Coordinates of C-alpha atoms in Angstrom, one line a residue:
M4 CA 110.5 65.9 112.4
T5 CA 113.8 64.9 110.7
N6 CA 116.1 67.4 109.1
E7 CA 115.1 66.1 105.7
Q8 CA 111.4 66.6 106.5
H9 CA 112.1 70.0 107.9
N10 CA 113.9 71.1 104.7
E11 CA 111.1 69.8 102.6
S12 CA 108.6 71.7 104.6
E13 CA 110.7 74.9 104.3
Q14 CA 111.0 74.4 100.6
A15 CA 107.2 73.9 100.2
A16 CA 106.5 77.0 102.2
A17 CA 108.9 79.0 100.0
R18 CA 107.3 77.7 96.8
S19 CA 103.8 78.6 98.2
L20 CA 105.0 82.1 99.1
L21 CA 106.5 82.6 95.6
R22 CA 103.2 81.6 94.0
S23 CA 101.4 84.1 96.1
I24 CA 103.9 86.8 95.3
A25 CA 103.5 86.0 91.5
T26 CA 99.8 86.4 91.8
D27 CA 100.1 89.8 93.4
L28 CA 102.7 90.9 90.8
G29 CA 100.7 89.5 87.9
H30 CA 103.6 87.6 86.5
P31 CA 106.2 85.0 87.7
V32 CA 109.0 86.2 90.0
A33 CA 112.2 86.8 88.2
P34 CA 114.7 83.9 88.5
E35 CA 117.3 85.9 90.4
W36 CA 114.7 86.7 93.1
V37 CA 113.4 83.1 93.1
A38 CA 116.9 82.0 94.0
A39 CA 117.0 84.7 96.7
V40 CA 113.8 83.5 98.3
E41 CA 114.9 79.8 98.2
S42 CA 118.3 80.7 99.7
V43 CA 117.3 83.2 102.3
P44 CA 114.5 81.9 104.6
R45 CA 112.3 84.8 105.8
K46 CA 112.0 83.2 109.2
L47 CA 115.7 83.8 109.9
F48 CA 115.0 87.5 110.0
L49 CA 112.0 87.6 112.2
P50 CA 112.2 88.1 116.0
D51 CA 110.5 85.6 118.4
L52 CA 107.9 88.3 119.3
I53 CA 105.9 89.7 116.4
W54 CA 102.6 91.7 116.4
L55 CA 99.8 90.6 114.1
E56 CA 96.7 92.5 113.1
N57 CA 93.7 91.4 115.2
G58 CA 91.0 92.3 112.7
S59 CA 89.7 95.2 114.7
G60 CA 92.3 97.8 113.7
G61 CA 94.7 96.8 116.4
Y62 CA 97.5 94.3 117.1
T63 CA 98.1 91.2 119.2
L64 CA 101.4 89.7 120.3
C65 CA 102.5 86.4 118.8
N66 CA 105.3 84.5 120.6
R67 CA 107.2 82.0 118.6
K68 CA 108.0 79.9 121.7
T69 CA 104.4 79.7 123.0
D70 CA 102.5 79.8 119.6
P71 CA 104.9 78.3 117.1
D72 CA 102.2 77.2 114.5
R73 CA 100.8 80.7 114.3
W74 CA 104.3 82.3 114.2
N75 CA 105.4 80.0 111.4
A76 CA 102.3 80.6 109.4
A77 CA 102.9 84.3 109.6
A78 CA 106.5 83.9 108.6
Y79 CA 105.6 82.5 105.2
A80 CA 102.4 84.5 104.6
N81 CA 102.4 87.1 101.9
A82 CA 101.6 89.8 104.4
S83 CA 103.4 92.4 106.5
M84 CA 104.0 92.0 110.2
V85 CA 105.0 94.3 112.9
T86 CA 108.3 93.5 114.5
Q87 CA 108.5 96.5 116.9
V88 CA 106.0 98.7 118.6
N89 CA 106.2 102.1 120.2
D90 CA 109.9 102.5 119.2
G91 CA 110.8 99.6 121.5
K92 CA 109.2 101.1 124.6
D93 CA 106.4 99.4 126.7
P94 CA 103.2 99.8 124.6
G95 CA 100.9 99.5 127.6
D96 CA 97.3 99.3 126.2
D97 CA 98.2 101.3 123.0
P98 CA 100.6 99.5 120.7
W99 CA 101.4 101.2 117.5
P100 CA 103.8 100.0 114.8
S101 CA 107.3 101.4 114.7
S102 CA 109.2 98.7 112.7
S103 CA 107.9 95.9 110.5
A104 CA 108.7 93.2 108.0
S105 CA 107.1 94.3 104.7
A106 CA 104.7 92.0 102.7
P107 CA 106.9 89.9 100.4
A108 CA 104.9 91.0 97.3
I109 CA 105.7 94.7 97.9
V110 CA 109.3 93.9 98.6
F111 CA 109.7 92.2 95.2
R112 CA 107.7 94.8 93.4
M113 CA 110.1 97.4 94.7
L114 CA 113.1 95.3 93.8
E115 CA 111.8 95.0 90.3
M116 CA 111.2 98.7 90.0
L117 CA 114.8 99.4 91.1
D118 CA 116.0 97.4 88.1
L119 CA 119.2 96.2 89.7
H120 CA 122.0 95.2 87.4
D121 CA 125.3 93.3 88.0
G122 CA 127.8 95.5 89.8
A123 CA 125.3 98.1 90.9
N124 CA 125.8 99.5 94.4
V125 CA 122.8 100.2 96.5
L126 CA 122.0 102.3 99.5
E127 CA 119.0 101.1 101.5
I128 CA 117.3 103.5 104.0
G129 CA 115.4 101.5 106.6
T130 CA 117.1 98.2 107.3
G131 CA 114.3 96.8 109.4
T132 CA 114.7 93.1 109.8
G133 CA 117.5 93.0 107.3
L134 CA 115.7 90.7 104.9
T135 CA 115.6 93.0 101.9
A136 CA 119.3 93.8 102.4
A137 CA 119.9 90.0 102.4
Y138 CA 118.0 89.6 99.1
M139 CA 120.0 92.4 97.5
S140 CA 123.3 91.0 98.9
H141 CA 122.4 87.6 97.4
R142 CA 121.8 89.4 94.0
L143 CA 124.7 91.9 94.0
G144 CA 127.2 90.7 96.6
S145 CA 127.4 92.1 100.1
E146 CA 130.1 94.5 99.1
N147 CA 127.7 96.4 97.0
V148 CA 125.0 97.0 99.6
V149 CA 124.9 99.6 102.3
T150 CA 121.8 99.7 104.6
V151 CA 121.0 102.4 107.3
E152 CA 118.7 101.9 110.2
V153 CA 117.7 104.6 112.7
D154 CA 116.9 102.4 115.6
P155 CA 119.9 101.0 117.5
E156 CA 118.1 97.9 118.8
V157 CA 116.8 97.1 115.3
T158 CA 120.2 97.6 113.8
V159 CA 121.9 95.1 116.1
L160 CA 119.2 92.5 115.4
A161 CA 119.4 93.0 111.7
R162 CA 123.2 92.9 111.6
G163 CA 123.1 89.6 113.5
S164 CA 120.5 88.0 111.3
L165 CA 122.4 89.0 108.2
A166 CA 125.6 87.5 109.5
R167 CA 123.9 84.2 110.5
A168 CA 122.5 84.0 107.0
G169 CA 126.0 84.5 105.5
F170 CA 125.7 88.1 104.4
H171 CA 127.9 91.0 105.4
P172 CA 126.7 94.3 103.9
E173 CA 127.6 97.5 105.6
V174 CA 125.0 98.0 108.3
V175 CA 124.9 101.6 109.6
C176 CA 122.9 102.9 112.6
G177 CA 122.0 106.5 111.8
D178 CA 119.5 108.9 110.3
G179 CA 118.9 107.5 106.8
T180 CA 117.5 110.7 105.5
R181 CA 121.1 111.9 105.5
G182 CA 122.2 109.0 103.4
W183 CA 125.7 107.5 103.9
G184 CA 128.2 109.7 102.1
L185 CA 131.2 107.5 102.8
R186 CA 130.2 105.1 100.1
A187 CA 128.5 107.5 97.7
P188 CA 127.7 107.8 94.9
Y189 CA 125.1 105.0 94.5
D190 CA 123.5 103.5 91.4
R191 CA 120.3 103.0 93.4
V192 CA 118.7 104.3 96.6
S193 CA 115.9 102.2 98.1
V194 CA 113.9 103.7 100.9
T195 CA 111.7 101.4 102.9
C196 CA 110.1 104.0 105.1
A197 CA 107.6 106.6 103.8
L198 CA 108.8 110.1 103.0
R199 CA 106.9 113.4 102.8
S200 CA 109.8 115.1 101.0
V201 CA 112.9 113.8 99.3
P202 CA 116.0 114.7 101.3
A203 CA 118.7 116.6 99.3
A204 CA 121.3 114.2 100.6
L205 CA 119.8 111.2 98.8
I206 CA 119.8 113.1 95.5
E207 CA 123.3 114.3 96.0
Q208 CA 124.5 110.8 96.8
T209 CA 123.0 109.2 93.7
K210 CA 124.8 109.0 90.4
R211 CA 123.6 110.9 87.4
G212 CA 121.1 108.5 85.8
G213 CA 120.7 106.6 89.0
K214 CA 117.3 106.0 90.7
I215 CA 115.7 106.6 94.0
L216 CA 112.6 104.6 95.0
T217 CA 110.6 105.6 98.1
P218 CA 107.1 105.0 99.5
W219 CA 105.2 108.3 99.7
D220 CA 103.3 109.9 102.5
N221 CA 101.4 113.1 103.1
P222 CA 99.3 114.2 106.1
W223 CA 96.1 113.2 104.3
V224 CA 97.1 109.6 103.3
C225 CA 100.1 107.3 103.2
W226 CA 100.0 105.5 99.9
G227 CA 102.0 105.2 96.7
L228 CA 105.5 104.7 95.5
L229 CA 107.8 107.4 93.9
L230 CA 110.5 106.4 91.4
L231 CA 112.9 109.3 90.7
T232 CA 115.7 109.5 88.2
V233 CA 118.6 111.8 89.2
T234 CA 119.7 114.0 86.3
G235 CA 122.5 115.8 88.1
G236 CA 123.1 119.0 90.0
G237 CA 120.6 118.2 92.7
H238 CA 117.8 117.7 90.2
A239 CA 115.5 114.6 90.1
E240 CA 112.3 113.8 88.4
G241 CA 109.9 110.8 88.2
R242 CA 106.5 109.4 88.6
F243 CA 104.3 107.9 91.3
S244 CA 102.6 104.5 91.2
P245 CA 100.0 102.8 93.4
Y246 CA 100.7 100.3 96.1
S247 CA 102.3 100.4 99.5
A248 CA 101.7 102.0 102.8
F249 CA 104.9 102.3 104.9
M250 CA 105.7 103.7 108.3
L251 CA 106.8 107.4 108.1
A252 CA 110.4 108.2 108.5
R253 CA 110.9 109.0 112.2
N254 CA 112.3 112.5 111.6
Q255 CA 109.3 113.4 109.4
R256 CA 106.6 112.3 111.9
T257 CA 104.0 114.7 113.3
D258 CA 102.2 114.2 116.5
L259 CA 99.0 116.3 116.4
R260 CA 95.7 115.9 118.2
I261 CA 92.6 118.0 117.6
Y262 CA 91.8 119.1 121.2
R263 CA 95.3 119.1 122.5
D264 CA 97.0 121.1 119.7
V265 CA 94.4 122.7 117.4
V266 CA 91.0 123.7 118.6
R267 CA 90.8 126.4 121.3
D268 CA 87.8 127.7 123.3
E269 CA 88.3 131.2 122.0
H270 CA 88.1 130.1 118.3
V271 CA 84.9 131.3 116.6
P272 CA 84.4 129.3 113.4
E273 CA 82.1 130.2 110.5
E274 CA 79.1 128.0 109.9
S275 CA 77.9 126.8 106.5
R276 CA 76.2 123.9 104.8
T277 CA 77.3 121.4 102.2
D278 CA 75.7 118.6 100.3
L279 CA 78.9 116.9 99.5
P280 CA 79.2 113.5 101.3
A281 CA 81.9 114.2 103.8
H282 CA 82.2 110.6 104.9
D283 CA 82.7 109.4 101.3
I284 CA 85.2 112.1 100.3
A285 CA 87.3 111.6 103.4
S286 CA 87.1 107.8 103.5
D287 CA 86.5 106.2 100.1
G288 CA 88.9 105.6 97.3
W289 CA 92.7 105.6 97.3
E290 CA 92.8 107.6 94.0
L291 CA 90.8 110.5 95.5
A292 CA 92.8 110.4 98.8
F293 CA 96.1 110.5 97.0
T294 CA 94.9 113.5 94.9
L295 CA 93.6 115.4 97.9
G296 CA 96.9 114.8 99.6
V297 CA 98.8 116.3 96.7
L298 CA 96.4 119.3 96.3
L299 CA 96.0 120.2 100.0
G300 CA 99.7 119.7 100.9
D301 CA 99.7 120.0 104.7
V302 CA 96.1 119.0 105.7
W303 CA 95.3 116.0 107.9
K304 CA 92.1 114.5 109.0
A305 CA 90.6 112.7 112.0
W306 CA 87.2 111.1 112.6
D307 CA 85.2 111.6 115.8
N308 CA 82.7 108.7 115.8
D309 CA 81.2 109.8 119.1
P310 CA 81.3 113.6 119.2
D311 CA 78.8 113.8 122.2
V312 CA 77.0 116.7 120.4
D313 CA 73.2 116.7 120.1
G314 CA 72.1 115.9 116.6
V315 CA 75.6 114.9 115.4
A316 CA 76.3 111.2 114.7
R317 CA 79.8 111.6 113.3
R318 CA 82.3 114.5 112.8
L319 CA 85.1 114.8 110.4
W320 CA 87.9 117.1 111.5
L321 CA 90.4 118.7 109.2
A322 CA 93.5 120.7 110.3
T323 CA 96.7 122.1 108.9
T324 CA 99.9 120.7 110.3
D325 CA 100.8 124.1 111.7
A326 CA 97.5 124.1 113.7
T327 CA 96.5 127.5 112.4
S328 CA 93.4 126.4 110.4
W329 CA 90.8 123.8 111.0
A330 CA 87.3 122.6 109.9
A331 CA 84.7 120.3 111.3
V332 CA 82.0 118.6 109.2
D333 CA 79.0 117.2 111.1
W334 CA 76.8 114.4 109.9
A335 CA 73.4 114.0 111.6
G336 CA 73.3 110.3 110.7
E337 CA 70.1 110.4 108.6
G338 CA 67.9 112.6 106.5
P339 CA 68.5 114.7 103.4
D340 CA 69.7 117.8 105.0
G341 CA 73.4 117.4 104.1
F342 CA 76.2 118.4 106.5
T343 CA 77.0 121.3 108.8
V344 CA 80.4 122.8 108.2
W345 CA 82.5 124.8 110.7
Q346 CA 85.7 126.5 109.5
Y347 CA 88.3 128.5 111.3
G348 CA 91.6 130.2 110.3
E349 CA 93.1 131.8 107.3
R350 CA 92.4 128.7 105.1
R351 CA 88.9 127.4 104.6
L352 CA 89.8 123.7 104.6
W353 CA 86.4 122.2 103.7
D354 CA 86.2 124.6 100.8
E355 CA 89.6 123.4 99.6
V356 CA 88.5 119.8 99.9
A357 CA 85.4 120.5 97.8
E358 CA 87.4 122.4 95.2
G359 CA 89.9 119.5 95.1
Y360 CA 87.0 117.0 94.7
T361 CA 85.7 119.0 91.7
W362 CA 89.2 119.2 90.2
W363 CA 89.7 115.5 90.5
H364 CA 86.5 114.7 88.7
A365 CA 87.3 117.2 86.0
Q366 CA 90.7 115.6 85.4
G367 CA 89.2 112.1 84.9
E368 CA 89.6 110.9 88.5
P369 CA 93.4 110.4 88.3
G370 CA 95.3 108.0 90.5
P371 CA 98.9 108.1 91.6
E372 CA 100.2 106.8 88.2
R373 CA 99.2 110.0 86.5
F374 CA 101.1 112.2 88.9
G375 CA 104.8 113.0 88.9
L376 CA 107.3 115.0 90.9
T377 CA 110.2 117.2 90.0
V378 CA 112.7 118.1 92.8
T379 CA 114.9 121.1 92.0
P380 CA 118.4 121.9 93.5
D381 CA 116.9 124.5 95.9
G382 CA 114.7 121.7 97.4
T383 CA 111.4 122.7 95.7
H384 CA 109.0 119.8 95.2
R385 CA 106.8 120.5 92.1
F386 CA 104.0 118.1 91.5
W387 CA 102.6 117.6 88.0
L388 CA 99.8 115.7 86.2
D389 CA 100.6 113.6 83.2
R390 CA 103.5 115.8 81.9
P391 CA 106.2 117.7 83.8
E392 CA 105.0 121.0 82.3
N393 CA 101.5 120.5 83.7
T394 CA 102.1 121.8 87.2
V395 CA 99.6 121.0 90.0
R396 CA 98.9 123.9 92.3
I397 CA 99.4 123.1 96.0
R398 CA 97.0 125.0 98.3
S399 CA 99.5 125.3 101.1
E400 CA 101.9 127.1 98.8
L401 CA 99.4 129.6 97.5
G402 CA 99.8 133.1 98.8

């Protein structure tokens, strides 16, 4: 292939990607971002080894050198891809994502939400491949972009990719939840890893009237975006929106397992029955999942699809992140007899789920866009529905 043919192929791939992004957004991509896509090829920021979903809930390795067609197709697909597994360690037979290139549509959705203007200075938390930093540098100038990455190896790769593409933002290796005070205050803070709470440092380093955009996570579900406006004095307020599921910030991770960390032989749970469909409540519908995550606060779930218990086809586990309360809901697999519930600890977690389910219906089955969050100077996170004065009670905070 000649250089001219290669360039034509690259341009055609970029145009196809822009059409796919516009379809997801529901409107054409803004001219400044079209120019960024055309000027900054995504493939320049991808490593030779990437991990692609295998259709069975796992990942398979794709090597640019041995499978160039598949690699190139992934490079210009409107989809995310994993660029590092297991924090860079040998994954063995259990690869799990630890760094990725986000789907282009969510990248440009977030860039739109940030509402960048000429001369704005931006702090990005989670450099990843460096591609979003490149887009922002193209739009604002490298001198107005600071990006922080926690992983040293990922930092080096991103810095090199940015330089080869002709961009030189400040690339910092460090804990992004602490921000980067040396260049503060910022007009915009863009977080590209999910947070379970908004660090005070990010609010303090944002100008009054500035905005913080972050993917959201709670132990129940990772889903949604939060756009906050900083009003000064450590106070910020804003609303959620749907879309996005990002990797959790490394210093906010939890590593809990039911039998290792929660359930003990000496625990004596209380038994009851429920007609509520546990598998539907715990599995179906992003709107319900987001609501339960807000209401329950610190409760996570896990499925046991082969519990090895007579008469039980599937078991739903619930537990608090401090491992002091848990519940198990058993499904026999057929028949009209409902579900058997076992609950242990100070909190009755299935009762809380049932109460949250009833509340969600009573409120008109809200999704993320009806919820908001106020962060106060003392670090309190107060959720609300529709209006800031309509506070939502969080079960984990009730005494």
